[in-house]
Short mmCIF file of C-alpha atoms in Angstrom, two decimals:
data_model
loop_
_atom_site.label_atom_id
_atom_site.label_comp_id
_atom_site.label_asym_id
_atom_site.label_seq_id
_atom_site.Cartn_x
_atom_site.Cartn_y
_atom_site.Cartn_z
CA MET A 1 116.63 96.63 82.20
CA LYS A 2 119.64 98.86 81.82
CA LYS A 3 122.12 97.70 79.19
CA MET A 4 125.50 99.15 78.31
CA THR A 5 126.01 99.00 74.55
CA LYS A 6 128.55 100.40 72.17
CA PHE A 7 127.47 102.81 69.50
CA VAL A 8 127.79 101.17 66.13
CA SER A 9 127.36 102.91 62.82
CA VAL A 10 124.87 101.66 60.28
CA ALA A 11 127.60 100.71 57.85
CA LEU A 12 129.51 98.69 60.44
CA ALA A 13 126.30 96.97 61.58
CA SER A 14 125.69 95.84 58.01
CA VAL A 15 129.19 94.41 57.73
CA MET A 16 128.78 92.55 61.01
CA ALA A 17 125.43 91.14 59.92
CA LEU A 18 126.97 89.80 56.71
CA SER A 19 129.87 88.29 58.65
CA LEU A 20 127.56 86.53 61.08
CA ALA A 21 125.43 85.20 58.25
CA ALA A 22 128.53 83.72 56.64
CA CYS A 23 129.48 82.04 59.90
CA GLY A 24 126.11 80.38 60.49
CA THR A 25 125.14 80.18 64.18
CA SER A 26 128.62 80.13 65.68
CA ALA A 27 129.13 82.60 68.57
CA PRO A 28 132.12 84.91 68.86
CA GLU A 29 134.89 83.71 71.15
CA ASN A 30 135.53 85.75 74.29
CA GLU A 31 138.62 85.88 76.41
CA GLY A 32 137.98 84.37 79.84
CA THR A 33 134.51 83.18 80.82
CA GLN A 34 131.95 83.25 78.03
CA ALA A 35 128.35 84.14 78.72
CA THR A 36 125.68 81.71 77.54
CA GLY A 37 121.99 81.86 76.71
CA GLY A 38 119.99 84.93 75.77
CA SER A 39 122.15 87.70 77.25
CA ALA A 40 123.13 90.32 74.69
CA GLU A 41 126.82 90.73 73.90
CA GLY A 42 128.20 93.77 75.68
CA THR A 43 125.45 93.80 78.31
CA VAL A 44 126.64 94.22 81.90
CA TYR A 45 124.02 93.52 84.55
CA GLN A 46 124.18 95.32 87.89
CA VAL A 47 123.04 93.14 90.80
CA GLY A 48 122.65 94.41 94.34
CA ILE A 49 123.04 91.92 97.21
CA CYS A 50 121.63 92.82 100.62
CA GLN A 51 122.79 90.32 103.25
CA LEU A 52 121.34 90.67 106.75
CA VAL A 53 124.40 89.61 108.72
CA GLU A 54 127.69 87.78 108.39
CA HIS A 55 127.63 84.16 109.48
CA PRO A 56 128.62 80.94 107.70
CA ALA A 57 125.16 80.02 106.36
CA LEU A 58 124.32 83.37 104.79
CA ASP A 59 127.90 83.81 103.57
CA ALA A 60 127.67 80.46 101.78
CA ALA A 61 124.36 81.41 100.15
CA THR A 62 125.83 84.65 98.82
CA GLU A 63 128.89 82.81 97.50
CA GLY A 64 126.70 80.26 95.72
CA PHE A 65 124.57 82.99 94.15
CA GLN A 66 127.58 84.87 92.82
CA ALA A 67 129.20 81.68 91.55
CA ALA A 68 126.11 80.69 89.56
CA LEU A 69 125.81 84.06 87.84
CA LYS A 70 129.54 84.18 87.13
CA ASP A 71 129.34 80.67 85.67
CA LYS A 72 126.54 81.82 83.38
CA LEU A 73 127.44 85.41 82.60
CA GLY A 74 131.15 85.75 83.28
CA ASP A 75 132.16 89.41 83.11
CA GLN A 76 128.65 90.44 82.10
CA VAL A 77 127.55 90.76 85.73
CA GLU A 78 128.74 93.05 88.50
CA PHE A 79 127.78 92.78 92.18
CA ASP A 80 127.26 95.38 94.86
CA LEU A 81 127.42 93.33 98.07
CA GLN A 82 126.22 95.15 101.18
CA ASN A 83 125.96 93.72 104.69
CA ALA A 84 123.47 95.14 107.17
CA GLN A 85 125.36 93.80 110.21
CA GLY A 86 122.17 92.34 111.65
CA ASP A 87 120.24 95.63 111.58
CA SER A 88 116.90 95.52 109.75
CA PRO A 89 116.63 99.31 109.20
CA THR A 90 120.02 99.16 107.50
CA CYS A 91 118.55 96.60 105.09
CA SER A 92 115.98 99.23 104.13
CA THR A 93 118.68 101.82 103.51
CA ILE A 94 120.69 99.39 101.39
CA CYS A 95 117.71 98.35 99.26
CA THR A 96 116.58 101.94 98.77
CA THR A 97 120.05 102.72 97.44
CA PHE A 98 119.89 99.76 95.07
CA VAL A 99 116.60 101.09 93.70
CA ALA A 100 117.99 104.61 93.36
CA ASN A 101 120.88 103.14 91.36
CA ASP A 102 118.36 101.37 89.10
CA TYR A 103 119.99 97.97 89.49
CA ASP A 104 118.81 95.13 87.30
CA LEU A 105 118.10 92.70 90.13
CA ILE A 106 118.27 92.52 93.92
CA LEU A 107 119.24 89.46 95.93
CA ALA A 108 117.86 89.60 99.47
CA ASN A 109 119.72 87.22 101.76
CA ALA A 110 117.49 86.45 104.80
CA THR A 111 113.93 87.46 105.61
CA PRO A 112 114.47 91.03 106.88
CA ALA A 113 116.47 91.77 103.73
CA LEU A 114 113.64 90.38 101.58
CA GLN A 115 111.04 92.46 103.38
CA ALA A 116 113.18 95.58 102.95
CA ALA A 117 113.62 94.93 99.24
CA VAL A 118 109.89 94.39 98.71
CA ALA A 119 109.16 97.65 100.52
CA ALA A 120 111.69 99.46 98.33
CA THR A 121 110.49 98.41 94.87
CA SER A 122 107.67 96.70 93.02
CA ASP A 123 109.46 96.96 89.66
CA ILE A 124 113.01 95.62 90.00
CA PRO A 125 113.12 91.79 90.16
CA ILE A 126 113.86 90.49 93.66
CA LEU A 127 115.15 87.05 94.59
CA GLY A 128 115.35 85.87 98.16
CA THR A 129 117.59 83.22 99.62
CA SER A 130 117.97 81.88 103.17
CA VAL A 131 114.27 82.70 103.61
CA THR A 132 112.41 79.98 105.47
CA ASP A 133 108.78 80.63 104.55
CA TYR A 134 107.83 83.17 101.88
CA ALA A 135 104.17 83.18 102.85
CA THR A 136 105.10 84.26 106.37
CA ALA A 137 107.72 86.74 105.22
CA LEU A 138 105.40 88.41 102.69
CA SER A 139 102.09 87.96 104.55
CA ILE A 140 100.57 85.84 101.77
CA ASP A 141 97.51 83.91 102.98
CA ASP A 142 96.70 81.80 99.92
CA TRP A 143 100.18 80.47 99.25
CA SER A 144 100.48 78.51 96.00
CA GLY A 145 104.24 78.30 95.55
CA THR A 146 104.59 81.60 93.67
CA THR A 147 104.30 85.15 94.99
CA GLY A 148 102.44 86.80 92.10
CA MET A 149 104.71 89.82 92.46
CA ASN A 150 108.26 90.80 91.52
CA VAL A 151 109.67 88.24 93.94
CA SER A 152 110.80 84.64 93.96
CA GLY A 153 113.81 82.79 95.36
CA THR A 154 114.98 79.83 97.39
CA SER A 155 114.04 78.61 100.85
CA ASP A 156 116.28 77.29 103.60
CA LEU A 157 113.47 75.28 105.17
CA ALA A 158 114.54 71.77 106.13
CA PRO A 159 111.83 69.15 106.75
CA LEU A 160 110.84 69.96 110.32
CA ASP A 161 109.06 66.67 110.90
CA LYS A 162 112.27 64.86 109.96
CA GLN A 163 114.24 67.06 112.35
CA ALA A 164 111.81 66.09 115.12
CA GLU A 165 112.41 62.44 114.25
CA CYS A 166 116.16 63.04 114.57
CA ILE A 167 115.66 64.50 118.04
CA LYS A 168 113.65 61.42 119.00
CA GLU A 169 116.35 59.17 117.57
CA LEU A 170 119.15 60.89 119.49
CA PHE A 171 117.32 61.68 122.73
CA PRO A 172 114.64 59.01 123.25
CA ASP A 173 114.74 59.32 127.04
CA ALA A 174 114.45 63.11 127.21
CA ALA A 175 111.26 64.48 128.74
CA THR A 176 111.37 68.18 127.84
CA VAL A 177 112.60 69.91 124.68
CA GLY A 178 113.29 73.63 124.84
CA ILE A 179 112.94 75.64 121.61
CA LEU A 180 115.30 78.61 121.60
CA TYR A 181 115.05 81.46 119.06
CA CYS A 182 114.96 85.22 118.51
CA SER A 183 111.51 86.77 118.99
CA ALA A 184 112.25 89.33 116.23
CA GLU A 185 112.46 86.66 113.51
CA PRO A 186 109.02 85.57 112.22
CA ASN A 187 110.42 82.58 110.35
CA SER A 188 111.89 81.25 113.58
CA LEU A 189 108.44 81.46 115.17
CA TYR A 190 107.03 79.57 112.18
CA GLN A 191 109.57 76.77 112.61
CA ALA A 192 109.04 76.67 116.36
CA ASN A 193 105.28 76.24 115.96
CA VAL A 194 105.59 73.50 113.35
CA ILE A 195 108.23 71.41 115.09
CA SER A 196 106.52 71.88 118.45
CA GLU A 197 103.48 70.02 117.11
CA SER A 198 105.66 67.15 115.90
CA LEU A 199 107.55 66.91 119.19
CA THR A 200 104.36 67.05 121.25
CA GLY A 201 102.93 64.26 119.14
CA MET A 202 106.01 62.18 119.99
CA GLY A 203 105.32 62.56 123.69
CA TYR A 204 107.72 65.37 124.57
CA SER A 205 106.87 68.31 126.75
CA VAL A 206 107.87 71.44 124.80
CA LYS A 207 108.85 74.81 126.22
CA THR A 208 109.65 77.94 124.23
CA PHE A 209 112.42 80.39 125.13
CA THR A 210 112.90 83.60 123.16
CA PHE A 211 115.59 86.26 123.30
CA ALA A 212 115.13 89.77 121.91
CA ASP A 213 118.65 90.15 120.51
CA SER A 214 122.25 89.20 121.16
CA ASN A 215 122.26 90.99 124.52
CA ASP A 216 120.08 88.44 126.31
CA VAL A 217 120.87 85.28 124.36
CA ALA A 218 123.23 83.91 127.05
CA SER A 219 120.82 84.42 129.95
CA VAL A 220 117.89 82.93 128.02
CA THR A 221 120.02 79.94 127.01
CA GLN A 222 120.92 79.35 130.66
CA SER A 223 117.26 79.40 131.64
CA ALA A 224 116.38 76.96 128.86
CA CYS A 225 119.13 74.57 129.96
CA ASP A 226 117.93 74.73 133.57
CA GLU A 227 114.41 73.68 132.60
CA CYS A 228 114.93 71.26 129.69
CA ASP A 229 116.74 68.05 128.76
CA VAL A 230 117.63 69.05 125.20
CA LEU A 231 117.34 72.26 123.18
CA TYR A 232 116.34 72.92 119.58
CA ILE A 233 117.43 76.04 117.67
CA PRO A 234 115.80 76.64 114.25
CA THR A 235 117.43 78.44 111.32
CA ASP A 236 117.64 81.67 113.28
CA ASN A 237 120.01 84.42 112.09
CA THR A 238 120.55 85.98 115.50
CA ALA A 239 121.35 82.61 117.05
CA ALA A 240 123.69 81.85 114.16
CA SER A 241 125.59 85.03 114.96
CA CYS A 242 125.80 84.17 118.68
CA THR A 243 126.81 80.51 118.67
CA GLU A 244 129.92 81.14 120.74
CA ALA A 245 127.91 82.87 123.47
CA ILE A 246 125.35 80.05 123.41
CA ASN A 247 128.01 77.35 123.50
CA ASN A 248 129.79 78.98 126.43
CA VAL A 249 126.75 78.71 128.71
CA ALA A 250 124.96 75.63 127.36
CA THR A 251 124.79 72.70 129.75
CA LYS A 252 122.36 70.62 127.69
CA PRO A 253 122.80 69.24 124.16
CA ILE A 254 121.44 71.32 121.28
CA PHE A 255 119.93 70.01 118.05
CA ALA A 256 120.33 72.72 115.42
CA GLY A 257 118.22 73.62 112.41
CA GLU A 258 121.28 74.05 110.18
CA GLU A 259 124.96 73.16 109.96
CA GLY A 260 126.40 76.58 110.82
CA ILE A 261 124.60 76.73 114.17
CA CYS A 262 125.49 73.09 114.83
CA SER A 263 129.19 73.69 114.22
CA GLY A 264 129.11 76.57 116.69
CA CYS A 265 127.01 75.23 119.55
CA GLY A 266 125.10 72.10 118.55
CA VAL A 267 125.58 68.36 118.72
CA ALA A 268 123.73 67.38 115.54
CA THR A 269 121.56 68.69 112.70
CA LEU A 270 119.53 67.68 109.68
CA SER A 271 120.78 70.45 107.44
CA ILE A 272 120.53 71.84 103.96
CA ASP A 273 123.55 73.25 102.11
CA TYR A 274 123.30 77.04 101.95
CA TYR A 275 125.72 77.25 99.04
CA ASP A 276 123.32 75.06 97.06
CA ILE A 277 120.28 77.28 97.66
CA GLY A 278 122.36 80.33 96.83
CA TYR A 279 123.47 78.69 93.61
CA GLN A 280 119.85 77.84 92.77
CA ALA A 281 118.93 81.48 93.30
CA GLY A 282 121.77 82.47 90.98
CA LEU A 283 120.41 80.23 88.23
CA MET A 284 116.99 81.82 88.71
CA ALA A 285 118.61 85.25 88.45
CA TYR A 286 120.19 84.23 85.15
CA GLU A 287 116.80 83.22 83.76
CA ILE A 288 115.38 86.60 84.76
CA LEU A 289 118.27 88.70 83.47
CA ALA A 290 119.20 86.85 80.30
CA ASN A 291 115.96 85.19 79.26
CA GLY A 292 113.27 87.50 80.62
CA ALA A 293 111.71 85.10 83.13
CA ASP A 294 109.04 86.66 85.35
CA PRO A 295 109.69 86.20 89.10
CA ALA A 296 105.96 86.48 89.75
CA THR A 297 105.44 83.06 88.15
CA MET A 298 108.68 81.37 89.24
CA GLU A 299 108.10 78.82 91.99
CA VAL A 300 110.11 79.20 95.17
CA LYS A 301 112.69 76.42 95.24
CA PHE A 302 114.00 74.28 98.08
CA ALA A 303 117.30 72.57 98.77
CA PRO A 304 117.75 69.42 96.69
CA GLU A 305 118.79 67.33 99.69
CA VAL A 306 119.36 67.35 103.45
CA VAL A 307 122.16 65.65 105.36
CA LYS A 308 122.49 64.40 108.93
CA LYS A 309 125.59 65.91 110.50
CA TYR A 310 127.18 66.09 113.93
CA ASN A 311 129.67 68.24 115.81
CA PRO A 312 132.40 65.94 117.22
CA ALA A 313 133.47 68.38 119.95
CA ASN A 314 130.03 68.68 121.49
CA VAL A 315 129.23 65.01 120.98
CA ASP A 316 132.26 64.25 123.15
CA LYS A 317 131.25 66.96 125.64
CA TYR A 318 127.92 65.24 126.29
CA ALA A 319 129.22 61.69 125.80
CA LEU A 320 126.65 60.95 123.11
CA THR A 321 126.54 58.01 120.72
CA ILE A 322 125.78 59.15 117.17
CA PRO A 323 124.24 56.76 114.59
CA GLU A 324 126.42 55.77 111.65
CA ASP A 325 124.35 57.67 109.08
CA TYR A 326 125.47 61.02 110.54
CA VAL A 327 128.48 62.72 108.97
CA ALA A 328 130.99 64.71 111.03
CA ILE A 329 130.96 68.42 110.18
CA GLY A 330 134.09 69.22 108.24
CA GLU A 331 134.48 65.80 106.61
#
């Protein structure tokens, strides 16, 4: 890894060594935040962050990641945050630039960003966050919890069977559940397939509705509402960027895969905290940068907890009664 160090003469190095020996193991005091652990004094790590698109969930993950590294390294880390504005080819351009700049680590926020980073380098450590299923994203058949390559990170996967149970709890009399997601997002397909099995086992009829991009999300949502009693939207980045458009046309209640989508167009969710998984990724980055941890052997981590939440505005819109163990978004 690239390290910025000051040139020190042999004589001065000897004096410093004697001074440190006289002081035992005490560390020098720094102004401001002090770095901890194995990072060398004077080292400044360059970290590139490729975020697929701006929306509350991904923004929170990036904020958590930066906060963790700042907590650990203080001024010894610098970030180059780039947003692809929802365009996967732009992710590739961003990651290629990070590699050309020989950054010390890349954070890929969302699956297309992770795939672009992996295509760009097999040498620079890569951490993902807001990635639902790493096996799906990286086409790994024999998934064991680690990637075996220069990649690890954190997942935004909530327990889908528990989300299905929440739908049953809130909508016991519904007959048909429509699953709404972007066809360009493989992790959304993964979630749709898994939760569909759970919902079918509970006696629901399940229909799938996919939109190609933001241009047809409103029309597809209208069709789903016409044919179903309740909708489910997984942790889908395109949907998260189009919650206003979805909410404007929705005539049926929506159970969302995460809090950001719920606050925009849903009635309830069983959600992780994206800041938390970003922070976890930041702690993993610290272990790689400062202590030499190998991402190939670092297990992908999941959110420490999930919380039942509801959107008061849409609960009132559909005149729903929410159980007491749900927390209002914003409280």
